Short mmCIF file of C-alpha atoms (C1' of nucleotides) in Angstrom, two decimals:
data_model
loop_
_atom_site.label_atom_id
_atom_site.label_comp_id
_atom_site.label_asym_id
_atom_site.label_seq_id
_atom_site.Cartn_x
_atom_site.Cartn_y
_atom_site.Cartn_z
CA MET M 1295 0.14 -2.66 3.81
CA PRO M 1296 3.27 -1.17 2.37
CA GLU M 1297 3.21 2.60 2.15
CA LEU M 1298 5.98 4.97 1.22
CA PRO M 1299 8.31 4.24 4.21
CA GLU M 1300 8.06 0.48 3.75
CA VAL M 1301 8.77 0.74 0.02
CA GLU M 1302 11.62 3.18 0.65
CA THR M 1303 13.18 0.80 3.18
CA MET M 1304 12.94 -2.05 0.72
CA VAL M 1305 14.37 -0.01 -2.15
CA ARG M 1306 17.37 1.15 -0.09
CA ASP M 1307 18.12 -2.41 1.01
CA LEU M 1308 17.79 -3.84 -2.49
CA ARG M 1309 19.73 -1.05 -4.15
CA ALA M 1310 22.81 -1.94 -2.14
CA ARG M 1311 22.44 -5.63 -2.83
CA LEU M 1312 21.11 -5.97 -6.39
CA MET M 1313 23.09 -3.36 -8.27
CA GLY M 1314 24.89 -4.96 -11.21
CA ARG M 1315 23.51 -8.43 -10.58
CA VAL M 1316 21.93 -10.54 -13.32
CA ILE M 1317 18.46 -12.12 -13.42
CA GLU M 1318 18.98 -15.55 -14.93
CA ARG M 1319 15.33 -16.61 -15.11
CA VAL M 1320 11.86 -15.59 -13.91
CA GLU M 1321 9.06 -17.92 -12.83
CA VAL M 1322 5.57 -16.45 -12.42
CA SER M 1323 3.21 -18.72 -10.52
CA TRP M 1324 0.18 -16.40 -10.34
CA ASP M 1325 -0.34 -15.02 -13.82
CA ARG M 1326 -2.75 -12.20 -13.01
CA MET M 1327 -0.10 -10.49 -10.93
CA VAL M 1328 1.67 -9.49 -14.14
CA ARG M 1329 -0.28 -6.50 -15.48
CA TYR M 1330 1.94 -5.76 -18.47
CA PRO M 1331 2.94 -7.25 -20.85
CA ASP M 1332 1.74 -10.89 -21.02
CA VAL M 1333 3.37 -13.38 -18.63
CA LYS M 1334 5.55 -15.02 -21.26
CA SER M 1335 6.97 -11.71 -22.52
CA PHE M 1336 7.47 -10.63 -18.91
CA GLU M 1337 9.49 -13.73 -18.04
CA GLN M 1338 11.50 -13.71 -21.25
CA GLY M 1339 11.99 -9.95 -21.22
CA LEU M 1340 13.68 -10.15 -17.82
CA SER M 1341 15.90 -13.18 -18.43
CA GLY M 1342 19.55 -12.30 -18.71
CA ARG M 1343 19.04 -8.66 -17.73
CA ARG M 1344 21.24 -6.79 -15.25
CA PHE M 1345 20.04 -4.32 -12.58
CA GLU M 1346 21.16 -0.76 -13.24
CA LYS M 1347 19.09 1.32 -10.81
CA VAL M 1348 16.66 0.73 -7.96
CA GLU M 1349 14.33 3.62 -7.17
CA ARG M 1350 10.98 4.44 -5.62
CA ARG M 1351 8.08 6.49 -6.94
CA GLY M 1352 5.11 6.63 -4.54
CA LYS M 1353 4.55 3.01 -3.51
CA HIS M 1354 6.15 1.61 -6.68
CA ALA M 1355 9.60 0.06 -6.53
CA LEU M 1356 11.24 0.68 -9.91
CA PHE M 1357 14.11 -1.52 -11.09
CA SER M 1358 15.87 -0.14 -14.16
CA LEU M 1359 17.68 -2.74 -16.23
CA TYR M 1360 20.58 -2.22 -18.57
CA GLY M 1361 19.11 -1.96 -22.06
CA GLY M 1362 16.26 0.31 -21.11
CA SER M 1363 13.28 -1.47 -19.54
CA VAL M 1364 11.90 -0.87 -16.08
CA LEU M 1365 10.47 -3.52 -13.76
CA SER M 1366 7.83 -2.09 -11.42
CA VAL M 1367 6.81 -3.91 -8.26
CA HIS M 1368 3.74 -2.70 -6.38
CA ARG M 1369 3.17 -4.64 -3.18
CA GLY M 1370 -0.56 -4.12 -2.82
CA MET M 1371 -1.73 -4.96 0.70
CA THR M 1372 0.37 -7.96 1.69
CA GLY M 1373 3.22 -8.18 -0.81
CA SER M 1374 6.90 -8.49 0.15
CA LEU M 1375 10.09 -8.91 -1.83
CA PHE M 1376 12.45 -11.30 -0.10
CA LEU M 1377 16.09 -11.64 -1.13
CA ARG M 1378 17.09 -15.18 -0.16
CA PRO M 1379 20.49 -16.86 -0.30
CA PRO M 1380 21.01 -20.25 -1.99
CA GLY M 1381 19.22 -23.12 -0.26
CA SER M 1382 16.80 -20.99 1.76
CA PRO M 1383 13.54 -22.66 2.81
CA ASP M 1384 10.62 -21.56 0.69
CA ASP M 1385 8.39 -18.66 1.64
CA ARG M 1386 4.70 -19.37 2.05
CA PHE M 1387 3.01 -17.20 -0.58
CA VAL M 1388 5.58 -16.84 -3.35
CA ARG M 1389 3.87 -15.67 -6.55
CA THR M 1390 6.93 -14.82 -8.64
CA ARG M 1391 10.52 -15.95 -8.38
CA PHE M 1392 13.47 -14.04 -9.86
CA LEU M 1393 16.39 -16.47 -10.05
CA LEU M 1394 19.65 -14.54 -9.73
CA GLU M 1395 23.20 -15.54 -10.44
CA GLY M 1396 24.85 -17.64 -7.75
CA GLY M 1397 21.61 -19.29 -6.61
CA TRP M 1398 20.14 -16.26 -4.87
CA GLN M 1399 16.42 -15.63 -5.30
CA LEU M 1400 14.37 -12.49 -5.23
CA ARG M 1401 10.88 -13.71 -4.30
CA PHE M 1402 7.66 -11.77 -4.55
CA ASP M 1403 5.53 -13.16 -1.74
CA ASP M 1404 1.91 -11.98 -1.51
CA ALA M 1405 -0.83 -13.77 0.41
CA ARG M 1406 -3.67 -11.64 -0.89
CA LYS M 1407 -2.55 -11.35 -4.53
CA PHE M 1408 -3.17 -7.61 -4.77
CA GLY M 1409 0.44 -6.96 -5.79
CA ARG M 1410 1.23 -5.92 -9.35
CA LEU M 1411 4.21 -6.43 -11.61
CA ILE M 1412 4.89 -4.46 -14.79
CA LEU M 1413 7.76 -4.62 -17.26
CA PHE M 1414 7.82 -1.37 -19.23
CA ASP M 1415 10.05 -0.30 -22.09
CA PRO M 1416 9.71 3.47 -22.47
CA GLU M 1417 11.15 3.30 -25.98
CA ARG M 1418 8.63 0.83 -27.34
CA ASP M 1419 5.53 0.59 -25.11
CA ALA M 1420 2.58 2.87 -25.80
CA ILE M 1421 0.91 2.48 -22.38
CA THR M 1422 1.22 5.04 -19.60
CA PRO M 1423 2.49 3.12 -16.59
CA PRO M 1424 0.75 3.94 -13.30
CA TRP M 1425 3.79 5.54 -11.66
CA LEU M 1426 3.69 8.33 -14.27
CA THR M 1427 0.27 9.53 -13.12
CA LEU M 1428 1.17 10.05 -9.46
CA GLY M 1429 1.01 13.32 -7.54
CA PRO M 1430 4.08 14.97 -5.96
CA GLU M 1431 6.50 13.08 -3.72
CA PRO M 1432 6.11 14.12 -0.07
CA LEU M 1433 9.82 13.98 0.77
CA HIS M 1434 11.46 15.62 -2.22
CA GLY M 1435 10.74 19.20 -1.22
CA ASP M 1436 8.14 19.74 -3.95
CA LEU M 1437 5.17 19.13 -1.66
CA THR M 1438 4.38 22.54 -0.19
CA ALA M 1439 1.19 24.29 0.90
CA LYS M 1440 1.46 26.40 -2.23
CA ALA M 1441 1.64 23.30 -4.44
CA LEU M 1442 -1.17 21.56 -2.57
CA LEU M 1443 -3.68 24.42 -2.50
CA PRO M 1444 -4.63 24.27 -6.21
CA ARG M 1445 -4.75 20.46 -6.10
CA LEU M 1446 -7.44 20.61 -3.40
CA ALA M 1447 -9.21 23.76 -4.59
CA ARG M 1448 -12.31 22.09 -6.02
CA ARG M 1449 -12.23 18.91 -4.00
CA THR M 1450 -15.18 18.38 -1.67
CA ALA M 1451 -14.14 14.89 -0.55
CA ALA M 1452 -12.78 14.37 2.97
CA VAL M 1453 -9.13 15.34 3.37
CA LYS M 1454 -8.41 11.80 4.62
CA THR M 1455 -9.76 10.33 1.38
CA LEU M 1456 -7.74 12.82 -0.67
CA LEU M 1457 -4.54 11.93 1.19
CA LEU M 1458 -5.06 8.33 0.10
CA ASN M 1459 -5.53 9.41 -3.54
CA GLN M 1460 -2.18 8.74 -5.22
CA ALA M 1461 -2.89 11.33 -7.91
CA VAL M 1462 -3.07 14.03 -5.21
CA ILE M 1463 0.03 12.99 -3.20
CA ALA M 1464 2.15 9.91 -3.90
CA GLY M 1465 2.89 7.26 -1.31
CA VAL M 1466 0.45 7.91 1.54
CA GLY M 1467 -1.63 5.00 2.84
CA ASN M 1468 -4.08 4.49 5.66
CA ILE M 1469 -1.64 4.37 8.58
CA TYR M 1470 0.35 7.49 7.76
CA ALA M 1471 -2.76 9.43 6.65
CA ASP M 1472 -4.29 9.02 10.13
CA GLU M 1473 -1.01 9.71 11.94
CA THR M 1474 -0.38 12.83 9.85
CA LEU M 1475 -3.85 14.30 10.40
CA PHE M 1476 -3.47 13.81 14.15
CA LEU M 1477 -0.08 15.50 14.20
CA CYS M 1478 -1.31 18.56 12.30
CA ARG M 1479 -4.62 18.52 14.22
CA ILE M 1480 -6.96 18.41 11.23
CA HIS M 1481 -10.22 16.45 11.38
CA PRO M 1482 -10.20 13.68 8.75
CA GLN M 1483 -13.69 14.59 7.50
CA ARG M 1484 -12.83 18.17 6.63
CA PRO M 1485 -13.53 18.82 2.93
CA GLY M 1486 -10.32 19.24 0.96
CA ASN M 1487 -11.30 22.69 -0.26
CA SER M 1488 -11.99 23.95 3.27
CA LEU M 1489 -8.35 23.84 4.39
CA SER M 1490 -6.55 27.14 4.85
CA THR M 1491 -3.01 27.77 3.64
CA ALA M 1492 -1.85 27.67 7.26
CA GLU M 1493 -3.46 24.26 7.73
CA LEU M 1494 -1.92 22.96 4.52
CA ARG M 1495 1.45 24.16 5.74
CA ARG M 1496 0.95 22.17 8.94
CA LEU M 1497 -0.23 19.18 6.92
CA CYS M 1498 2.86 19.12 4.68
CA ARG M 1499 5.17 19.46 7.65
CA ALA M 1500 3.39 16.74 9.62
CA LEU M 1501 3.41 14.39 6.64
CA SER M 1502 7.15 14.63 6.12
CA GLU M 1503 7.80 14.22 9.85
CA VAL M 1504 5.62 11.11 10.06
CA LEU M 1505 7.12 9.53 6.94
CA GLU M 1506 10.73 10.30 7.82
CA ALA M 1507 10.32 8.93 11.34
CA ALA M 1508 8.83 5.74 9.90
CA ILE M 1509 11.75 5.33 7.49
CA VAL M 1510 14.19 5.66 10.40
CA ARG M 1511 12.27 2.81 12.10
CA ARG M 1512 12.36 0.74 8.90
CA GLY M 1513 8.59 0.80 8.45
CA THR M 1514 5.48 -0.23 10.36
CA THR M 1515 4.84 -3.95 10.85
CA PHE M 1516 1.17 -4.00 11.70
CA SER M 1517 0.61 -7.55 10.61
CA THR M 1518 2.41 -8.78 7.54
CA TYR M 1519 5.03 -6.24 6.52
CA ARG M 1520 8.57 -7.60 6.46
CA ASP M 1521 11.79 -6.27 4.97
CA VAL M 1522 13.85 -8.05 2.29
CA ASP M 1523 15.35 -10.35 4.94
CA GLY M 1524 11.99 -11.13 6.53
CA GLN M 1525 12.55 -8.86 9.54
CA LYS M 1526 9.88 -6.62 11.08
CA GLY M 1527 9.99 -2.84 11.17
CA ALA M 1528 9.72 -0.94 14.46
CA ASN M 1529 7.46 2.02 13.68
CA GLN M 1530 4.32 0.28 15.00
CA HIS M 1531 5.51 1.24 18.50
CA GLU M 1532 5.36 4.93 17.54
CA LEU M 1533 1.77 5.05 16.26
CA VAL M 1534 -0.38 7.46 18.27
CA VAL M 1535 -3.87 7.03 16.77
CA PHE M 1536 -3.86 4.24 14.19
CA HIS M 1537 -5.79 1.26 15.60
CA ARG M 1538 -5.77 2.94 19.03
CA HIS M 1539 -9.50 3.66 19.16
CA GLY M 1540 -10.89 3.25 22.66
CA GLU M 1541 -7.58 4.33 24.18
CA ARG M 1542 -6.91 7.81 25.52
CA CYS M 1543 -5.27 10.44 23.35
CA GLY M 1544 -1.69 10.95 24.53
CA ARG M 1545 -2.07 14.67 24.17
CA CYS M 1546 -5.46 15.51 25.76
CA GLY M 1547 -6.77 12.26 27.26
CA THR M 1548 -9.94 12.12 25.16
CA ILE M 1549 -10.93 8.68 23.88
CA ILE M 1550 -9.69 8.09 20.33
CA GLN M 1551 -12.51 7.46 17.84
CA ARG M 1552 -12.78 5.16 14.86
CA ILE M 1553 -15.04 5.98 11.91
CA VAL M 1554 -15.19 4.70 8.33
CA LEU M 1555 -14.33 7.15 5.56
CA GLY M 1556 -14.33 6.08 1.93
CA GLY M 1557 -14.52 2.50 3.15
CA ARG M 1558 -11.33 2.83 5.21
CA GLY M 1559 -10.98 2.66 8.97
CA THR M 1560 -10.10 6.16 10.21
CA HIS M 1561 -8.71 6.92 13.66
CA PHE M 1562 -8.57 10.36 15.27
CA CYS M 1563 -8.92 12.39 18.45
CA PRO M 1564 -12.22 14.31 18.33
CA ARG M 1565 -10.86 16.98 20.65
CA CYS M 1566 -7.42 17.61 19.12
CA GLN M 1567 -8.72 17.38 15.54
CA ARG M 1568 -11.55 19.80 14.78
"C1'" DC U 693 -14.10 15.89 -13.83
"C1'" DG U 694 -15.18 14.31 -9.12
"C1'" DG U 695 -17.18 11.13 -5.90
"C1'" DA U 696 -19.19 6.71 -4.30
"C1'" DC U 697 -18.80 2.04 -4.50
"C1'" DA U 698 -17.98 -2.71 -6.12
"C1'" DA U 699 -14.42 -5.77 -7.41
"C1'" DC U 700 -10.12 -8.11 -7.01
"C1'" DC U 701 -8.16 -11.99 -3.20
"C1'" DT U 702 -6.92 -14.81 0.98
"C1'" DG U 703 -5.36 -15.27 5.82
"C1'" DG U 704 -5.99 -14.18 10.48
"C1'" DT U 705 -9.07 -12.93 14.08
"C1'" DT U 706 -13.45 -12.72 16.42
"C1'" DG U 707 -17.68 -14.32 17.99
"C1'" DC U 708 -21.27 -17.67 18.43
"C1'" DT E 1031 -13.24 -27.02 19.25
"C1'" DG E 1032 -15.51 -25.70 14.89
"C1'" DC E 1033 -16.99 -22.72 11.73
"C1'" DA E 1034 -19.10 -18.62 9.74
"C1'" DA E 1035 -18.55 -13.83 9.53
"C1'" DC E 1036 -15.78 -10.07 9.43
"C1'" DC E 1037 -11.70 -7.36 8.80
"C1'" DA E 1038 -7.44 -5.95 6.47
"C1'" DG E 1039 -2.00 -1.17 5.52
"C1'" DG E 1040 -4.34 -0.75 -2.03
"C1'" DT E 1041 -5.86 0.22 -6.64
"C1'" DT E 1042 -8.91 0.29 -10.52
"C1'" DG E 1043 -13.05 0.22 -13.24
"C1'" DT E 1044 -17.85 1.53 -13.48
"C1'" DC E 1045 -21.64 4.29 -12.79
"C1'" DC E 1046 -23.90 8.66 -11.72
#
DNA sequence: CGGACAACCTGGTTGC
DNA sequence: TGCAACCAGGTTGTCC
């Protein structure tokens, strides 16, 4: 569910509201959500810590704490972080509760339990956390056709599948992959290594346009995505191909198709995207 | 190394 | 109305 724009929206909201605040206690109610370290160390390692920075890398929200560790929250398909004032009614699928000073709660709510939490101390932990293996960020100016060409040079997989690969580009999910390929008029089944430099230039430009527009709209609420206050985004009204199969393409009038690529629903206009 | 695919999970929707 | 089947915006591990 949450792709780069949804995570970015969440991070911006939380940055303004969590900075300098203290986590008094942590209660994990679905143990397998904590991927590192063990649940007990996770809970104890966060107690009493103060937020220093809130950042995003790909789809990971990274909370730096004074003293050096980093809390990573990955929302999986249905995860949300809610920041609730004292006395708020409970949320339905809370899996972890961060009890803050003053009775506020940061709740990780996740119906499908695909979300992941990691507490990482770069000084002491030997593991490589997943956000250090990601490809370039699409919105930081380092994703160019020139940078992308060698990354796709020997890749025969469909460009749609490669867009979803976080080691190729960070932060793209199923919605924005389809929207981007429509905007730059590239067929989702084209092999990665078949794209010309001109097409890659169009792809990079389309990707940043699609993502930036979605951030302005505070994300796409297709079914479950909500912001930290439980409010929906508005970008779902801007989608031109995603889940619009059977409707006419707004550009040429051809019926939008749906196929399955790499196990993911893929929506495109067979006339605009060759 | 790259690609295909199963596995992890449960809620909401669809169809009989 | 009831219930089974299917679908879902993500990632990782395994096998070839």
